[in-house]
mmCIF file of C-alpha atoms in Angstrom:
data_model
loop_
_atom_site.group_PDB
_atom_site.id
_atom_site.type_symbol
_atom_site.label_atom_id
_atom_site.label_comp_id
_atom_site.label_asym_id
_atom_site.label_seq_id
_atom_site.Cartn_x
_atom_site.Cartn_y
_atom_site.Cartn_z
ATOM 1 C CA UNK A 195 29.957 10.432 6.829
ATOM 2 C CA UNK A 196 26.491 9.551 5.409
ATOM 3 C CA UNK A 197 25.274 7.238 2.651
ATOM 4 C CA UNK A 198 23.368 7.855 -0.298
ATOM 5 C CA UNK A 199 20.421 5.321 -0.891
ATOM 6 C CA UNK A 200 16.887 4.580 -0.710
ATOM 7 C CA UNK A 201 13.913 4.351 -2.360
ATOM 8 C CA UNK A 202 10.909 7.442 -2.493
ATOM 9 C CA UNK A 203 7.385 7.814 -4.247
ATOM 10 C CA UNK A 204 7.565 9.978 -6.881
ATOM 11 C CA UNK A 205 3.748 9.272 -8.431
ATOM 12 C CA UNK A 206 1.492 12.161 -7.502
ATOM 13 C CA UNK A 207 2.456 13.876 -11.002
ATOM 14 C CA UNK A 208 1.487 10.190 -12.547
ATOM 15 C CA UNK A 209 -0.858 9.116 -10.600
ATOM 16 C CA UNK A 210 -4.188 10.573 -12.776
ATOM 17 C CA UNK A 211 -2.156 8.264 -15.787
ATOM 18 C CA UNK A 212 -2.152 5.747 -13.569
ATOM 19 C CA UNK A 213 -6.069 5.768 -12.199
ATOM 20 C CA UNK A 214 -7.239 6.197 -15.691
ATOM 21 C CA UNK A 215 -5.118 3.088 -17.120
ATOM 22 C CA UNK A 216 -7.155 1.250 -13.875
ATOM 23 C CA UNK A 217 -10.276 2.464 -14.972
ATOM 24 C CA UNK A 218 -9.476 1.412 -18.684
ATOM 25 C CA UNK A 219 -8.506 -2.257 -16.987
ATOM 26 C CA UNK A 220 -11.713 -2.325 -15.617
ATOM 27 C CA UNK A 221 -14.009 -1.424 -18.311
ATOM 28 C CA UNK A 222 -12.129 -4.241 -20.194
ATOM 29 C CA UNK A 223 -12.733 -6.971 -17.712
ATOM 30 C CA UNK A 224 -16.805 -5.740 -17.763
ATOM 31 C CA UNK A 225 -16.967 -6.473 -21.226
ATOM 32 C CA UNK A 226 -16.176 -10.496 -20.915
ATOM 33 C CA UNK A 227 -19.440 -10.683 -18.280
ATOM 34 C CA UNK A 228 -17.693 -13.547 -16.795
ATOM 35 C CA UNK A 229 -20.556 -13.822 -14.610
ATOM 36 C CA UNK A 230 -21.851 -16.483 -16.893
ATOM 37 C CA UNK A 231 -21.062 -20.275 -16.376
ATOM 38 C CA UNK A 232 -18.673 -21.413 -19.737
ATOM 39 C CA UNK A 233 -17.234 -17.769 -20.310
ATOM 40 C CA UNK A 234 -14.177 -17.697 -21.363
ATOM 41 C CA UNK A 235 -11.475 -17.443 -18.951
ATOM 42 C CA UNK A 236 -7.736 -16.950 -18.372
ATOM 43 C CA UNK A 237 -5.476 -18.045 -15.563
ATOM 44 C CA UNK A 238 -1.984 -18.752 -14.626
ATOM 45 C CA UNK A 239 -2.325 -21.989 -12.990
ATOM 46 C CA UNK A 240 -1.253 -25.312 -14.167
ATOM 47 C CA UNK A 241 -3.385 -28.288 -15.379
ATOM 48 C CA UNK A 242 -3.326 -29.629 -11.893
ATOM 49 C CA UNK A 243 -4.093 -26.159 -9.838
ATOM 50 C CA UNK A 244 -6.877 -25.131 -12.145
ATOM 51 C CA UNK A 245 -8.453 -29.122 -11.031
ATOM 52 C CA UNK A 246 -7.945 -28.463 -8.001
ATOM 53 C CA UNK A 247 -9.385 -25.503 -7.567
ATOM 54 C CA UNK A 248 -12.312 -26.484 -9.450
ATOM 55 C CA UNK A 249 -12.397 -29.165 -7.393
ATOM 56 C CA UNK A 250 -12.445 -27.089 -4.243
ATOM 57 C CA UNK A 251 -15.469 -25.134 -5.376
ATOM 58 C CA UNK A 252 -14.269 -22.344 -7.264
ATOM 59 C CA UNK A 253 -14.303 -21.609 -11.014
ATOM 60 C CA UNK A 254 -11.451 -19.257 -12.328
ATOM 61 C CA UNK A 255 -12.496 -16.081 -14.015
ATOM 62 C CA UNK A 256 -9.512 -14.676 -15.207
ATOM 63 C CA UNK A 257 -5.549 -13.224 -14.671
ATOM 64 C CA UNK A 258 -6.189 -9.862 -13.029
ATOM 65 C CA UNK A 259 -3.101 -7.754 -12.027
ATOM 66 C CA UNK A 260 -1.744 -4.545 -10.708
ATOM 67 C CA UNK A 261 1.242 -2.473 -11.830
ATOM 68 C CA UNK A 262 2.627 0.316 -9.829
ATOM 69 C CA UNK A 263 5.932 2.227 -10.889
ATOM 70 C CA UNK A 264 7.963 3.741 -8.375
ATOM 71 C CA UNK A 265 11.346 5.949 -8.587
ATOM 72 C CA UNK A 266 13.877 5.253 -6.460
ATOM 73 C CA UNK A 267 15.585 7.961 -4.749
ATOM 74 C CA UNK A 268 17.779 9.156 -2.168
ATOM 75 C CA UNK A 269 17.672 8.764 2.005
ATOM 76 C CA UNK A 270 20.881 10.054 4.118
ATOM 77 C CA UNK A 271 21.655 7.027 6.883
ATOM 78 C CA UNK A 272 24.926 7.434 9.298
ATOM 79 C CA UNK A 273 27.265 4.427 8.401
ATOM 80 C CA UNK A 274 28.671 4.088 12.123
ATOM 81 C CA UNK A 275 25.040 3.255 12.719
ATOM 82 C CA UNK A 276 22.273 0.521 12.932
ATOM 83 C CA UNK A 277 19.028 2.393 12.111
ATOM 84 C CA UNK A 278 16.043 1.768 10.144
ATOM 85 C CA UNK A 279 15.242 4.080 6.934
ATOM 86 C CA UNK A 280 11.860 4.440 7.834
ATOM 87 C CA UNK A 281 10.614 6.527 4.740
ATOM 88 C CA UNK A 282 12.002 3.460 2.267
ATOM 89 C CA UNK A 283 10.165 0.702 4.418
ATOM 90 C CA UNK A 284 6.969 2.888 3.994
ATOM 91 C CA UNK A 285 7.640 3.710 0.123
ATOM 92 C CA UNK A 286 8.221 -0.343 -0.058
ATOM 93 C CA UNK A 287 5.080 -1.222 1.375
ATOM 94 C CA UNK A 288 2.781 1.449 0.044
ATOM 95 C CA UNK A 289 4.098 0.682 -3.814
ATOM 96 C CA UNK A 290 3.237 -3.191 -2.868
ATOM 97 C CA UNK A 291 0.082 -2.318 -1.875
ATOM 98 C CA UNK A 292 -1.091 -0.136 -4.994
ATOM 99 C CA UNK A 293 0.123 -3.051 -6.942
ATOM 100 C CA UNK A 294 -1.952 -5.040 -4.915
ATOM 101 C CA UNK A 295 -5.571 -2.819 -4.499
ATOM 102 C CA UNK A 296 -5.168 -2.427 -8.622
ATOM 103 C CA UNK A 297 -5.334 -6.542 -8.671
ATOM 104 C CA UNK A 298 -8.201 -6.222 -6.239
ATOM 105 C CA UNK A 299 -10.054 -3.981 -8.266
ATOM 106 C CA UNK A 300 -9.807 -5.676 -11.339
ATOM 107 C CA UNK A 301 -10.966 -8.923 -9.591
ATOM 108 C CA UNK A 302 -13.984 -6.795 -8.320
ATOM 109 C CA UNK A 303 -15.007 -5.252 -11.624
ATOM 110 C CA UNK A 304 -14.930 -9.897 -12.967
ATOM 111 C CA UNK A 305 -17.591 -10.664 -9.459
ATOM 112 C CA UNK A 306 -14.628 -12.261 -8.187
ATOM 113 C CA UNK A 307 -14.948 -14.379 -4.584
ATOM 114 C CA UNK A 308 -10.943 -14.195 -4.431
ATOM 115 C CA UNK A 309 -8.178 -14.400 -5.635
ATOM 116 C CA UNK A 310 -5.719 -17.497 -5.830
ATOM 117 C CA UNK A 311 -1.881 -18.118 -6.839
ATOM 118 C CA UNK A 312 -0.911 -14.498 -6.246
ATOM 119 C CA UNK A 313 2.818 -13.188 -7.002
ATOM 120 C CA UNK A 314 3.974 -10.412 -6.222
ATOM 121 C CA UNK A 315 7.588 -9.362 -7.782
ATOM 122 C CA UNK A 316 9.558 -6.340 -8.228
ATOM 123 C CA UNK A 317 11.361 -5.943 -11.606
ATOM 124 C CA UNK A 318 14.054 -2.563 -11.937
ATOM 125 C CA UNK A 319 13.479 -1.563 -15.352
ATOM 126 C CA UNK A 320 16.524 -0.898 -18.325
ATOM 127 C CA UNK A 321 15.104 2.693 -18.788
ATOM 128 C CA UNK A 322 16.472 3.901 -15.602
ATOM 129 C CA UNK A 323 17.815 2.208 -12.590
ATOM 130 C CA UNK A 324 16.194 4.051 -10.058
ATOM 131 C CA UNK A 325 12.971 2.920 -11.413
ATOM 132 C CA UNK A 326 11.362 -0.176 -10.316
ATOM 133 C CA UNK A 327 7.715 -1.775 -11.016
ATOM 134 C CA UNK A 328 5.856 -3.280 -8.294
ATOM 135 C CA UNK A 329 3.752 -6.256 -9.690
ATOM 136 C CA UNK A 330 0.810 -8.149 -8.498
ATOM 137 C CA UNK A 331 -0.944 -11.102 -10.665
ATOM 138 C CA UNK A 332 -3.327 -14.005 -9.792
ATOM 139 C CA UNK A 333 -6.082 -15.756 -10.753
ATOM 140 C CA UNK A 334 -9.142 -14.248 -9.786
ATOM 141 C CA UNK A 335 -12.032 -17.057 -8.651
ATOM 142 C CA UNK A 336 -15.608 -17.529 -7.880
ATOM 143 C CA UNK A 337 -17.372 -19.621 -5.653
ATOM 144 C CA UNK A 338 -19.304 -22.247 -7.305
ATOM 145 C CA UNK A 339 -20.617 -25.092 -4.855
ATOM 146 C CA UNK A 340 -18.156 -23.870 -1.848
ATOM 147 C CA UNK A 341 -19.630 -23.346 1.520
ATOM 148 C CA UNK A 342 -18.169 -20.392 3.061
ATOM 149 C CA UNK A 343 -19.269 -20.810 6.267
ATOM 150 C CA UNK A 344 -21.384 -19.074 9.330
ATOM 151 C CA UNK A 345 -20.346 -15.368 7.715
ATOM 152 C CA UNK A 346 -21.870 -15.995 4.695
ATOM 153 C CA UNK A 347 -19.654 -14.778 2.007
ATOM 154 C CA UNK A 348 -16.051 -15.402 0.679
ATOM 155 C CA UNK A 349 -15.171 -11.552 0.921
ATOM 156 C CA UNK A 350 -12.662 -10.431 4.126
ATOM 157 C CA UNK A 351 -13.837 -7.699 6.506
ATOM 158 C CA UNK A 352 -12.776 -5.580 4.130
ATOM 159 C CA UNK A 353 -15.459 -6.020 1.840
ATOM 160 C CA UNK A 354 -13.032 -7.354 -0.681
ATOM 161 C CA UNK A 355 -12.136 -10.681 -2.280
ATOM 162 C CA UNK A 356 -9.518 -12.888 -0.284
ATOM 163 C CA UNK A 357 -6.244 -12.875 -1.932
ATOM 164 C CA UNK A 358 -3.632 -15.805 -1.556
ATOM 165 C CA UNK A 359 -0.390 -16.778 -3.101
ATOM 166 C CA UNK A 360 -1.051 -20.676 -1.994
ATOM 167 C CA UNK A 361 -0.333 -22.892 -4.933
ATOM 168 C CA UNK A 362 -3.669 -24.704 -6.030
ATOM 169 C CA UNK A 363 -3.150 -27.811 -4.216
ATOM 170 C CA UNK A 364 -2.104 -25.838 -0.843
ATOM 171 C CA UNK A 365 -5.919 -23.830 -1.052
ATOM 172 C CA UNK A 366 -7.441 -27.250 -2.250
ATOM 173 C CA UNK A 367 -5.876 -28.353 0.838
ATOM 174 C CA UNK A 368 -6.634 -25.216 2.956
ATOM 175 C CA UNK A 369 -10.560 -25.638 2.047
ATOM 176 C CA UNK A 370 -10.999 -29.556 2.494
ATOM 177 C CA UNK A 371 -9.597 -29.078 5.944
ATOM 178 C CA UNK A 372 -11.949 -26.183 6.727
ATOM 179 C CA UNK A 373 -10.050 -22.824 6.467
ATOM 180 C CA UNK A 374 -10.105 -20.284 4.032
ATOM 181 C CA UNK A 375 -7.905 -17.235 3.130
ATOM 182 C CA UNK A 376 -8.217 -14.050 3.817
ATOM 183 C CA UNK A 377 -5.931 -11.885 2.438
ATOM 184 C CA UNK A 378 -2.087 -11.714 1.641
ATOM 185 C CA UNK A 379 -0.640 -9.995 4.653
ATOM 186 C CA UNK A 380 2.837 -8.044 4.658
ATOM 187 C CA UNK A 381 5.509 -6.568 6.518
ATOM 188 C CA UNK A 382 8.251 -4.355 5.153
ATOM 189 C CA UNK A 383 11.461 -3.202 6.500
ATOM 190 C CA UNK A 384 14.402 -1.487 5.362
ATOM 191 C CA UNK A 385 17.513 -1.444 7.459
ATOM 192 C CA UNK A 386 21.033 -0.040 7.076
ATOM 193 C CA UNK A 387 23.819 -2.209 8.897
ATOM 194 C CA UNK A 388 26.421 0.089 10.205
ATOM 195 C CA UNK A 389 29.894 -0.363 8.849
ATOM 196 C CA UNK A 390 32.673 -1.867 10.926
ATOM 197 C CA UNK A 391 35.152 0.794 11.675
ATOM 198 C CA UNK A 392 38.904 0.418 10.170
ATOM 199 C CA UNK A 393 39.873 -0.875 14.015
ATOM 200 C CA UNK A 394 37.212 -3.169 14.565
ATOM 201 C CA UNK A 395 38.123 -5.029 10.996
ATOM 202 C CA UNK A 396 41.689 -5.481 12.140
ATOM 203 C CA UNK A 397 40.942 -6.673 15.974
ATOM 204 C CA UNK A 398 38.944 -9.737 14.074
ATOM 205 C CA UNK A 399 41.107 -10.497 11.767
ATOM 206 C CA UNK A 400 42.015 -13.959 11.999
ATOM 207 C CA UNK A 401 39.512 -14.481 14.792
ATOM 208 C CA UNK A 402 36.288 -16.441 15.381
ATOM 209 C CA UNK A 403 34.020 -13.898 16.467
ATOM 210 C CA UNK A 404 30.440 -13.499 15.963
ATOM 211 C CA UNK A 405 30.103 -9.457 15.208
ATOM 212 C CA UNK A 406 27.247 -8.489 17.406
ATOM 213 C CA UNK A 407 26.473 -5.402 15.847
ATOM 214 C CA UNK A 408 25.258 -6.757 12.952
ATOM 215 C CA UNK A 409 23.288 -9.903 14.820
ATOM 216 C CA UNK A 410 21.569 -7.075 16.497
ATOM 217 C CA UNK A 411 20.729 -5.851 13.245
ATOM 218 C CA UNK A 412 19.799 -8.381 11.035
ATOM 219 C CA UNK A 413 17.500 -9.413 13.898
ATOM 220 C CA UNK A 414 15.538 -6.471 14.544
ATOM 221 C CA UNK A 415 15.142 -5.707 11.105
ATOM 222 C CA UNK A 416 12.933 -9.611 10.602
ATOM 223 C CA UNK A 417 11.203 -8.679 13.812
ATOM 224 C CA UNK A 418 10.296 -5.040 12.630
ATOM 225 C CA UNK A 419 9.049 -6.939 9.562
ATOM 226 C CA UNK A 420 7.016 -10.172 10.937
ATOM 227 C CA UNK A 421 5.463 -7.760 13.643
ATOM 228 C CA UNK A 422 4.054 -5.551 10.923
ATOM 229 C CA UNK A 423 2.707 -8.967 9.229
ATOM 230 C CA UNK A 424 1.543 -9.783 12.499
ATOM 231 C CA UNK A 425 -0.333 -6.853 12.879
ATOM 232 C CA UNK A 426 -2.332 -7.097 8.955
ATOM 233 C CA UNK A 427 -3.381 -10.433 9.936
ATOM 234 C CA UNK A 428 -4.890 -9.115 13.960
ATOM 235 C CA UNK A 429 -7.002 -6.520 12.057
ATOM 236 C CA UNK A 430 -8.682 -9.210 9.977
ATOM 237 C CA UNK A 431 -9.388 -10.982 12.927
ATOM 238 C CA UNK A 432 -7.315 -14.197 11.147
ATOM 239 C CA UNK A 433 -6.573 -17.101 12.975
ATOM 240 C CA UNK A 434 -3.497 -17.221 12.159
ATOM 241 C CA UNK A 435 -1.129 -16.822 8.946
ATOM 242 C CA UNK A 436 -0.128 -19.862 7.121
ATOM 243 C CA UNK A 437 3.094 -20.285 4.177
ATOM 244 C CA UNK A 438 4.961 -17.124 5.782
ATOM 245 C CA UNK A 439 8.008 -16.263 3.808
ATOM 246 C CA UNK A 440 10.803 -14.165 5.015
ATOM 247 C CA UNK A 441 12.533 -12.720 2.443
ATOM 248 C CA UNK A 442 15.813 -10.267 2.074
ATOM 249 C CA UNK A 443 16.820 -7.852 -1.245
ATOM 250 C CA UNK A 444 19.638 -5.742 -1.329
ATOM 251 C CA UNK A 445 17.811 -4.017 -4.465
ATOM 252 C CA UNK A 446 20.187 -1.171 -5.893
ATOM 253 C CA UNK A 447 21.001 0.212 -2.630
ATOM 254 C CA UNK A 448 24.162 -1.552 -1.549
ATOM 255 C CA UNK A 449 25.289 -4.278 0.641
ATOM 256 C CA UNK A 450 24.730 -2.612 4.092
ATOM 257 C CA UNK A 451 21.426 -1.464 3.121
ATOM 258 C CA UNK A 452 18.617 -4.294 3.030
ATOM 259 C CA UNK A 453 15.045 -5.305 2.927
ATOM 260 C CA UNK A 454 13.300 -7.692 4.623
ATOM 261 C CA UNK A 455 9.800 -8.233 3.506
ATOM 262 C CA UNK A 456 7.454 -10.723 5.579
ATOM 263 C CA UNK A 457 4.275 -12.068 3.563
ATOM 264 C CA UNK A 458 2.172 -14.926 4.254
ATOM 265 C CA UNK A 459 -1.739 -15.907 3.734
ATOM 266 C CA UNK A 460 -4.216 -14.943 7.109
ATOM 267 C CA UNK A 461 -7.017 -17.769 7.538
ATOM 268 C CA UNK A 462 -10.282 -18.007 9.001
ATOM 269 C CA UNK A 463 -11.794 -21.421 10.515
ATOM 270 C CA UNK A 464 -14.788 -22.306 8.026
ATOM 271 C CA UNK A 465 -16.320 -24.583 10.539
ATOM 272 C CA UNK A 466 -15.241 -26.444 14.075
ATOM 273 C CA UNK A 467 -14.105 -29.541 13.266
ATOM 274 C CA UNK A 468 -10.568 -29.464 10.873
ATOM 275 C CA UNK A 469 -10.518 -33.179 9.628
ATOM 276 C CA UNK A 470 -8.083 -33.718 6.899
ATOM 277 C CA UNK A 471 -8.334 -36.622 4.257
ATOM 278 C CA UNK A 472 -5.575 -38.941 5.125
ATOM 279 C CA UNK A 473 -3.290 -39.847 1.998
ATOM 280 C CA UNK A 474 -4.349 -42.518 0.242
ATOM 281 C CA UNK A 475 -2.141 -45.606 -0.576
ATOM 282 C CA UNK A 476 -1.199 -46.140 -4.246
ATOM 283 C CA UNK A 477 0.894 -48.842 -5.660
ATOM 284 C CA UNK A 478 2.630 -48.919 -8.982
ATOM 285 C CA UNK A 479 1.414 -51.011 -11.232
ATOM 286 C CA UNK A 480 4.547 -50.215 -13.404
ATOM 287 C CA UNK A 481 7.378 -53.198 -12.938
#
């Protein structure tokens, strides 16, 4: 017996639509020549981020974001059997990471340094349930005063501008300390849990058993997905990958079918020493 679920590209009929809506974005953003200190500027961060960050060096420039719409589809998994649907996991991360390179690109076309405070959600839309949109936003920032170290720039080996989803006091923290970000790193994986057959159900009824099938499971699916992370965060050469969440959507596909998607922010040292401001003391003066 097989199951019916998944999730597949279906966007090289759209995708011309969707480059020229990019370009469109981008000649947009080139018109506000935010370049200039005082331009006008947008951002999603609260009172206290946008200090922060201002604070830290950077000025914002404005909300930049990147849209991709995928249809979801069909994949045929055994249900006797642990496995991971491997064409789902790649159709999860490679709709993510349009999302994401549209962000980039309109942060690119504003001078941006990076990118701060980035989300990135998945919304299934009411014109079809088998369609979802992928959705990256932050605040794109540039350096103004901020040291970014021996490498001279702000950019990643990539030659693009670092992208976080640290909350403005976690990169006001991140820079005092001497790190900075380097890009929003990401694992996918999507994993059917085989079904317990009839007999199995009724030997553990009424028992306290831990069903190792689907410990097996669950774990190698989060491994499969932190060791991709992993791996983004190696090729930048990152010290290391701070604020990783772990996260797990059952989506449309069912309860034995599940994602786990592993993101978290890769940093580089900005200079030798990592002292970090100790809190200070305050008192209430309040009775």
């Amino acid at each position: 017996m097989t199951e019916r679920t998944g999730l597949e590209a279906n966007g090289e009929a759209a995708r011309p639509a969707a480059q020229d809506t990019a370009l469109d974005a981008m000649r947009r953003l080139a018109q506000l020549q935010p370049g200039e200190k005082g331009s006008f500027f947008t951002s999603d961060l609260s009172v206290n981020e946008f200090l922060l960050v201002r604070e830290a060096g950077f000025r914002p420039l404005g909300l930049v974001l990147g849209s991709s719409v995928y249809h979801v589809g069909l994949q045929l998994g055994r249900w006797s059997k642990n496995q991971e649907l491997t064409k789902l996991s790649q159709a999860m991360y490679e709709a993510r990471e349009l999302a994401m390179s549209r962000m980039e690109a309109e942060a690119s076309a504003l001078g941006a340094d990076g990118i701060v405070g980035v989300r990135l959600d998945i919304e299934f839309k009411e014109f079809g349930s088998d369609i979802a949109e992928f959705i990256a936003v932050g605040t794109a920032v540039k350096a103004d005063g901020a040291d970014p170290g021996p490498g001279g720039t702000w950019l990643n080996n990539k030659g693009k501008p670092f992208t976080s989803d640290l909350s403005g006091q976690e990169f006001w923290t991140l820079i005092r300390a001497g790190y900075a970000p380097l890009d929003l790193v990401m694992g996918s994986c999507v994993y059917h849990v085989a079904h317990q057959r009839f007999t199995q159900v009724l030997s553990n009824a009424g028992r306290n058993v831990e069903i190792e099938p689907f410990t097996q499971a669950l774990y190698e699916a989060r491994d499969l997905a932190m060791s991709r992370m992993r791996a983004e965060g190696q090729a930048l050469e990152a010290e290391g990958i701070v604020a990783v969440q772990l996260r797990q959507h059952s989506h449309t596909w069912g309860g034995h079918t599940t994602e786990f998607f592993a993101i978290g922010t890769a940093v580089r040292p900005l200079r030798d020493d990592h002292v970090i401001d100790r809190p200070a003391l305050v008192l209430s003066l309040d009775a």
